GROMACS .gro file of C-alpha atoms in nm:
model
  298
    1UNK     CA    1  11.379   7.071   5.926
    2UNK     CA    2  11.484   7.322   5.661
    3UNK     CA    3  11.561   7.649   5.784
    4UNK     CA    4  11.604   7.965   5.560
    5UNK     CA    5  11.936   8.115   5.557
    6UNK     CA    6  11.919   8.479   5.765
    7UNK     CA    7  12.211   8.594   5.492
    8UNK     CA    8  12.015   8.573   5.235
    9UNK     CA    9  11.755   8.799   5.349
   10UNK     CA   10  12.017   9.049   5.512
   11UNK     CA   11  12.205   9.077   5.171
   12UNK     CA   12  11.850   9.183   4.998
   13UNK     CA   13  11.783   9.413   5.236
   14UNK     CA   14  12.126   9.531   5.246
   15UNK     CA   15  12.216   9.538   4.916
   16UNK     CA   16  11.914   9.814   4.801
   17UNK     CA   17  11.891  10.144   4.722
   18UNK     CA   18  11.668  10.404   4.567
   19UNK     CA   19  11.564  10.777   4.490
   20UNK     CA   20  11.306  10.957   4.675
   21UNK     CA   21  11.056  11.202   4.606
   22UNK     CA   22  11.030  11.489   4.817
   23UNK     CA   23  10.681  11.571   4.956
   24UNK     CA   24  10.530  11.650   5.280
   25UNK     CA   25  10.300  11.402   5.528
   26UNK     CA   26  10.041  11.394   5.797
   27UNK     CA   27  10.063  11.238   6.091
   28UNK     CA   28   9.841  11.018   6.265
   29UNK     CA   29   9.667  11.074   6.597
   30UNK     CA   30   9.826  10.880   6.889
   31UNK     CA   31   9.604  10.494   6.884
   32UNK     CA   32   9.438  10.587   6.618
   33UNK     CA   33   9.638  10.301   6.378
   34UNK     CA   34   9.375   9.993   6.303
   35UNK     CA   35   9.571   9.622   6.292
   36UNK     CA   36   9.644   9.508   5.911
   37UNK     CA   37   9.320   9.560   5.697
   38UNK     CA   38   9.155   9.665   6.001
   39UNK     CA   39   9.207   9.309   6.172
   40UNK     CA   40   9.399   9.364   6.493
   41UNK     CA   41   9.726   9.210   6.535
   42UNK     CA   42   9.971   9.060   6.532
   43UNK     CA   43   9.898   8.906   6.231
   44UNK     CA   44  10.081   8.577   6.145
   45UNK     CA   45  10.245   8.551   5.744
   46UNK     CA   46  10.316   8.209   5.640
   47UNK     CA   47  10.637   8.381   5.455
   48UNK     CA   48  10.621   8.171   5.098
   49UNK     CA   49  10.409   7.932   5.282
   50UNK     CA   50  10.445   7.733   5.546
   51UNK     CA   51  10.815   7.696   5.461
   52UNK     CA   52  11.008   7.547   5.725
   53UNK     CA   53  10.791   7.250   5.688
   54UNK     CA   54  10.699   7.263   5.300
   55UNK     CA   55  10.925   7.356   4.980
   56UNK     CA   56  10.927   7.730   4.999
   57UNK     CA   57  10.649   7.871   4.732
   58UNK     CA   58  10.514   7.592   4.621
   59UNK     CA   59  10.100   7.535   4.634
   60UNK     CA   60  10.203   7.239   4.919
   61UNK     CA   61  10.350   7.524   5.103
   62UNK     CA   62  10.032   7.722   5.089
   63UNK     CA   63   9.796   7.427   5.121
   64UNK     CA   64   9.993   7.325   5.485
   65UNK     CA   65   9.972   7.686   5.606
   66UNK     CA   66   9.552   7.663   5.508
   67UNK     CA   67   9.568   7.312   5.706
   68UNK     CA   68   9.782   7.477   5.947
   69UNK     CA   69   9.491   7.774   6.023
   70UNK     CA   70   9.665   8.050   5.876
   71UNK     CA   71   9.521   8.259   5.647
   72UNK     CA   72   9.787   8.494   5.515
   73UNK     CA   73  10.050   8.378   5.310
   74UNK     CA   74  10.329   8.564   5.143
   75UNK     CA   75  10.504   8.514   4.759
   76UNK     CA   76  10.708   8.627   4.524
   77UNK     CA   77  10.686   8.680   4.167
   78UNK     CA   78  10.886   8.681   3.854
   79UNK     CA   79  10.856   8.672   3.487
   80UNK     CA   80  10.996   8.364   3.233
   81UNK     CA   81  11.156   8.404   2.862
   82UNK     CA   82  10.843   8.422   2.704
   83UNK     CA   83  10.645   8.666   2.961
   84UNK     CA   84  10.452   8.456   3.175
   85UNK     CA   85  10.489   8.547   3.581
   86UNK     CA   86  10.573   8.263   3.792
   87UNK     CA   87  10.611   8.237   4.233
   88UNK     CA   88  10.974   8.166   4.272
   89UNK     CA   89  11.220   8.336   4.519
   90UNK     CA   90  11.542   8.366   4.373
   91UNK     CA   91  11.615   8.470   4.019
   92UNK     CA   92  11.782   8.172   3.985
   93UNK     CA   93  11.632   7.820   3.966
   94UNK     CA   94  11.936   7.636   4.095
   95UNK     CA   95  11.884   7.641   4.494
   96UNK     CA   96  11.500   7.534   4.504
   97UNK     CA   97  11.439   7.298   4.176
   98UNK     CA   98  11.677   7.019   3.997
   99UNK     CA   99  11.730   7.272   3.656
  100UNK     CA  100  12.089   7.221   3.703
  101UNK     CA  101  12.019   6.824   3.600
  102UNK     CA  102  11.738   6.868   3.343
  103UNK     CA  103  11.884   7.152   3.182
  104UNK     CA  104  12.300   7.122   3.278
  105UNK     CA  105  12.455   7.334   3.024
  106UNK     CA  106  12.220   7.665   3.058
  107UNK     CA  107  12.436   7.793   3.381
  108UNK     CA  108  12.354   7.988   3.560
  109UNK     CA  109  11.995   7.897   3.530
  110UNK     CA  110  11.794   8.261   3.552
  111UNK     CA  111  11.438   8.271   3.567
  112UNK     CA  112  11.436   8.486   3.317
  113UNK     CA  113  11.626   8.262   3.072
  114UNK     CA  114  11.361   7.957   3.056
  115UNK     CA  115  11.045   7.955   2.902
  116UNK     CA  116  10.723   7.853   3.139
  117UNK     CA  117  10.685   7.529   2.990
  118UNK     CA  118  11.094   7.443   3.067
  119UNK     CA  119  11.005   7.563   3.392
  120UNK     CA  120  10.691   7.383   3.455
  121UNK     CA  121  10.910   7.032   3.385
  122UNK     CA  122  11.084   7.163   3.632
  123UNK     CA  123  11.042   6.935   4.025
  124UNK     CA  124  11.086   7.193   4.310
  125UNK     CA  125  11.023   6.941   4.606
  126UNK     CA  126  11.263   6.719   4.613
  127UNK     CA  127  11.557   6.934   4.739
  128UNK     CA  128  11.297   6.961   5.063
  129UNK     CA  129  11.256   6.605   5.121
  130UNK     CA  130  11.133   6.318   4.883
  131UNK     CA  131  10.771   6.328   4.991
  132UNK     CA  132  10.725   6.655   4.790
  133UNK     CA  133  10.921   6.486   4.471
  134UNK     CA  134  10.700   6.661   4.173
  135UNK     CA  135  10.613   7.002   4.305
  136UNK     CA  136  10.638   7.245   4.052
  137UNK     CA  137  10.671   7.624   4.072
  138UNK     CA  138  10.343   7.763   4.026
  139UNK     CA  139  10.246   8.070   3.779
  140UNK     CA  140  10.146   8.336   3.926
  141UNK     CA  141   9.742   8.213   3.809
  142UNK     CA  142   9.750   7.891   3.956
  143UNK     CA  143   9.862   8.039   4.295
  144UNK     CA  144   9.617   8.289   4.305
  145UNK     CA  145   9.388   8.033   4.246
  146UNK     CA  146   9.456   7.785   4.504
  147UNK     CA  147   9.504   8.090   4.743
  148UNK     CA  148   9.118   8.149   4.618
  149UNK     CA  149   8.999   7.764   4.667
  150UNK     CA  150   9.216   7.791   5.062
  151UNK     CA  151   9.014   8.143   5.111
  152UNK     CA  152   9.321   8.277   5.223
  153UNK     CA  153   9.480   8.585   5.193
  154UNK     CA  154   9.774   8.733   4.990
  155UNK     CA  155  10.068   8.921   5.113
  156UNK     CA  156  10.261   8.952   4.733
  157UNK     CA  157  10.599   9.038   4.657
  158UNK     CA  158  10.724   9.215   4.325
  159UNK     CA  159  11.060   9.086   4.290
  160UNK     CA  160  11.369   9.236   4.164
  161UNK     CA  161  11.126   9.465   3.900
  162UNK     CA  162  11.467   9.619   3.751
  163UNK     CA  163  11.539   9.280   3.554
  164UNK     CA  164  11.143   9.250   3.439
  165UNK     CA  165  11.023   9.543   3.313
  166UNK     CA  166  10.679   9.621   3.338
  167UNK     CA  167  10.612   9.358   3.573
  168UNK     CA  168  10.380   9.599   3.812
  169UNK     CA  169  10.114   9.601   3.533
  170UNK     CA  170  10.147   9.276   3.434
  171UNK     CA  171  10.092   9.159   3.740
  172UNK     CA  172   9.825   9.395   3.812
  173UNK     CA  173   9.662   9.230   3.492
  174UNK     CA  174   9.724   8.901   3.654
  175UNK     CA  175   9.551   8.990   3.944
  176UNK     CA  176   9.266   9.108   3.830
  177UNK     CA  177   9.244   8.811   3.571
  178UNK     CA  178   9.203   8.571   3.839
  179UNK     CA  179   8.919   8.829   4.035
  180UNK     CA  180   9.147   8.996   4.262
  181UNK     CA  181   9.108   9.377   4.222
  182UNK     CA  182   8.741   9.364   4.327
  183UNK     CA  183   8.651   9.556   4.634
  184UNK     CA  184   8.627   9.239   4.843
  185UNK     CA  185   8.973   9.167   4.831
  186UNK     CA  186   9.139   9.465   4.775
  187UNK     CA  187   9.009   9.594   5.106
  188UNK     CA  188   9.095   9.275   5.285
  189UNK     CA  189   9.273   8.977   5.092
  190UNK     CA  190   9.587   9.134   4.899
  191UNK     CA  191   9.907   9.330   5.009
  192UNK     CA  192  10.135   9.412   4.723
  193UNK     CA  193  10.500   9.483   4.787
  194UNK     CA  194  10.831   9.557   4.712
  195UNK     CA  195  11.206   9.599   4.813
  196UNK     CA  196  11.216   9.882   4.542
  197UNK     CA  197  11.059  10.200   4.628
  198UNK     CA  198  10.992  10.288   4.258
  199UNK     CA  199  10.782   9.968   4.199
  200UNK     CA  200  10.567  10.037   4.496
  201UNK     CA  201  10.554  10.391   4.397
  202UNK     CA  202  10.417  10.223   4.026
  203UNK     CA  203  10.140  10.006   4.172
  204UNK     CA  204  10.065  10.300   4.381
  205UNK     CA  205   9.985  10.482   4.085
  206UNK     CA  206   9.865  10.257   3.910
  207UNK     CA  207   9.548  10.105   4.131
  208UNK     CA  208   9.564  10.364   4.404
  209UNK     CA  209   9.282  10.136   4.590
  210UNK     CA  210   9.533   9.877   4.679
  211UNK     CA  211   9.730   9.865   4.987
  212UNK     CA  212  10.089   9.848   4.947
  213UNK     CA  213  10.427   9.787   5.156
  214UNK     CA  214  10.742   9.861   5.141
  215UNK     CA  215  11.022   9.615   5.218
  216UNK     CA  216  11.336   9.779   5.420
  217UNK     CA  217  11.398  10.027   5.735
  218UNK     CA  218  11.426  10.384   5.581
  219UNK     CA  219  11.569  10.636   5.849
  220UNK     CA  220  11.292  10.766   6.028
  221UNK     CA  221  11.358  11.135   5.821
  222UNK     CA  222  11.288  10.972   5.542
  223UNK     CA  223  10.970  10.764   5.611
  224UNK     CA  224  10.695  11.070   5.539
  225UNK     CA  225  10.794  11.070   5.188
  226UNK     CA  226  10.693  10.691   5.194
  227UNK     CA  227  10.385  10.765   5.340
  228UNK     CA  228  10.274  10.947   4.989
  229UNK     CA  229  10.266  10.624   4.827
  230UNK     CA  230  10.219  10.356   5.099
  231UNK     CA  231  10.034  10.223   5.355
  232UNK     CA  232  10.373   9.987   5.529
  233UNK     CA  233  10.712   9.966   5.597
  234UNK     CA  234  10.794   9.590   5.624
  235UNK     CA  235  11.150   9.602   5.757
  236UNK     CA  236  11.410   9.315   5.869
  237UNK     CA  237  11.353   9.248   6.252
  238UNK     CA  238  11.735   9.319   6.333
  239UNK     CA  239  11.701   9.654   6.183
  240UNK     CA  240  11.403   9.797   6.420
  241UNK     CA  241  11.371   9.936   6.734
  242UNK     CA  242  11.039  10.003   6.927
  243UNK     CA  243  11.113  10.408   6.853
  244UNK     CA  244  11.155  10.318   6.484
  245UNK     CA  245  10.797  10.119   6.507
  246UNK     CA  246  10.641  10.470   6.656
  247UNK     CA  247  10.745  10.671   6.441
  248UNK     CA  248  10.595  10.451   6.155
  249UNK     CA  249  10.253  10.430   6.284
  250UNK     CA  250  10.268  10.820   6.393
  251UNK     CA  251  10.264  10.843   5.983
  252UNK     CA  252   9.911  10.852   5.804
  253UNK     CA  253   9.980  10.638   5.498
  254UNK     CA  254   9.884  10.687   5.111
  255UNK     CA  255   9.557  10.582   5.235
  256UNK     CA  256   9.481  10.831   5.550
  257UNK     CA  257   9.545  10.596   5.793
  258UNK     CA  258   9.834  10.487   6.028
  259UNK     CA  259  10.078  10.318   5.880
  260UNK     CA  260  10.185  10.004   5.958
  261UNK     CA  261  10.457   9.746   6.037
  262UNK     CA  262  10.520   9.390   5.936
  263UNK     CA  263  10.839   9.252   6.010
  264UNK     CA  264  11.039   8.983   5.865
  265UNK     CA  265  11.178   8.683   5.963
  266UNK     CA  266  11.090   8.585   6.258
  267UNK     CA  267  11.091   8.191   6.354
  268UNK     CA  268  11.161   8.196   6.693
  269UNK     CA  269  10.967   8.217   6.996
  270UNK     CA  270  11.216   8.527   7.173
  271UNK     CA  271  11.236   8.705   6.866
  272UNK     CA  272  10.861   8.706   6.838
  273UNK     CA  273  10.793   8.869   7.156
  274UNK     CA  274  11.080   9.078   7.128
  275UNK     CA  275  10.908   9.267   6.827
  276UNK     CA  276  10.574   9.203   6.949
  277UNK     CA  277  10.652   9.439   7.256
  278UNK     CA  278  10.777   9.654   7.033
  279UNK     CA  279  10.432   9.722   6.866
  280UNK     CA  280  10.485   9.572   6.513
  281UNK     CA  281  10.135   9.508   6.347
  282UNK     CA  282  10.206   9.171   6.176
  283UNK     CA  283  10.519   8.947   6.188
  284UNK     CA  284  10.652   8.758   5.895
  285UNK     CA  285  10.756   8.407   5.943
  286UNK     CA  286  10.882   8.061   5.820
  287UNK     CA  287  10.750   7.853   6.110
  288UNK     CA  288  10.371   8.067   6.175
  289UNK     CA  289  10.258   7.764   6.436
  290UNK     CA  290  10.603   7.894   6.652
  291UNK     CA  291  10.514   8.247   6.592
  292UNK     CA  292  10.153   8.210   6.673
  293UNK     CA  293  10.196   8.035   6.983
  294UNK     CA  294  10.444   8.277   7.121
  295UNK     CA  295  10.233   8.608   7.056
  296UNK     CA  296   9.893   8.456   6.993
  297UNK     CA  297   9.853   8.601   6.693
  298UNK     CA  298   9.633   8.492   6.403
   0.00000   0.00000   0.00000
């Protein structure tokens, strides 16, 4: 079984930083936080589908976690050469497709350096195992649309925004290409966020309907200036405490209500009912049939 490496997600988290705004905050009334979207929770996030059993990202990935009876999933998006977004996690194409033998001399293989159509030749299943040989990474459209078809539910990632420029409206325009900014699923289908305050803060601005998160543990001074522009803190699981989770949800968010948590990631059994009992909302996960049977979430 593939498992995703821990470091790679502790060196994101670890390696950020950003400006704040100052600003002032309200502060919500003590149980007066709804689950995620108003659902309850825990809520269960098939983090870039269902990934410890299915190449990370790719519609096979999402289609298993639909089989699987989950219906959030989580992405992440970047742009190609010419402009068109794609759902890849790294900013390279070296760990999760075969670029380095189709294209050998273009080292060190950035996203950002091939064009959608190199990258569509592109198979990103067979480094998971042989029966996913021929996968491709998806654009951004046909994930949203197979997402659509599943009538499941979108927890999206921005990532690394300070390499694509303008990527927030882009993939705002995306979005609402493919009939995602309507009512219906802004108010319960889609979750935009971000490891960078500033994009969050853009998308914020931008369609101030849509619910956003942030991704990382600010210091618990700091979170009411996050509440002027979000609705979650999404933090690493070894970076929270139940104290930290309080204070989060004692925040009203950019929308007026408590704010919420959704950590990341989780794929055991202990570690989901360690930050279960400590009151996170949703939890984040590579392996959502563990996670689910541990807290009996949904």
């Amino acid at each position: 079984m593939y498992v995703r490496p821990a470091a790679a997600a502790a060196a994101a988290f670890l390696g950020f930083t950003l400006t704040l705004l100052g600003g002032t905050a309200s502060y919500a009334a003590p149980g007066s936080g709804p689950g995620p979207l108003g659902l309850g929770g825990p809520v269960v996030y098939a983090h870039r589908g269902a990934s410890a059993y299915a190449p990370e990202n790719t519609l096979a990935a999402v289609d298993l976690a639909m089989r699987m009876g989950f219906d959030w999933v989580e992405n992440d998006v970047q742009r190609t050469k010419d402009g068109e977004l794609v759902v890849i996690h790294d900013d390279t194409l070296a760990r999760t497709t075969d670029v380095e033998q189709l294209f050998p001399d273009r080292k060190p293989w950035k996203v950002k350096d091939f064009t959608a159509a190199e990258i569509a030749r592109l198979d990103a299943g067979s480094w998971f195992g042989e029966e996913y040989a021929g996968a491709s990474v998806p654009t951004l459209r046909q994930y949203l649309d197979r997402v659509q078809r599943n009538r499941q539910r979108l927890l999206l990632e921005i990532k690394k925004p300070e390499l694509y420029p303008g990527i927030e409206e882009q993939t705002l325009r995306v979005l609402g290409e493919a009939g995602w900014l309507d009512a219906r699923h802004v108010s319960q289908r889609l979750v935009v966020q971000s490891f960078s305050a500033d994009s969050v803060r853009i998308v914020h601005g931008l369609r101030p309907d849509l619910v956003t998160a942030f991704l990382g543990t600010p210091p618990v001074a700091d979170l009411p200036r996050y509440a002027e522009f979000t609705d979650r803190i999404n933090p690493w699981h070894t970076t929270i405490t139940a104290d930290w989770v309080a204070a989060v949800h004692d925040l009203l968010g950019a929308h007026g209500r408590a704010m919420e948590v959704d950590t990341w990631i989780v794929d055991d059994a202990a570690t989901a009912r360690k930050v279960q009992e400590m009151g996170v909302d949703g939890i984040i996960t590579n392996a959502p049939d563990v996670v689910r049977e541990a807290v009996g979430g949904f």
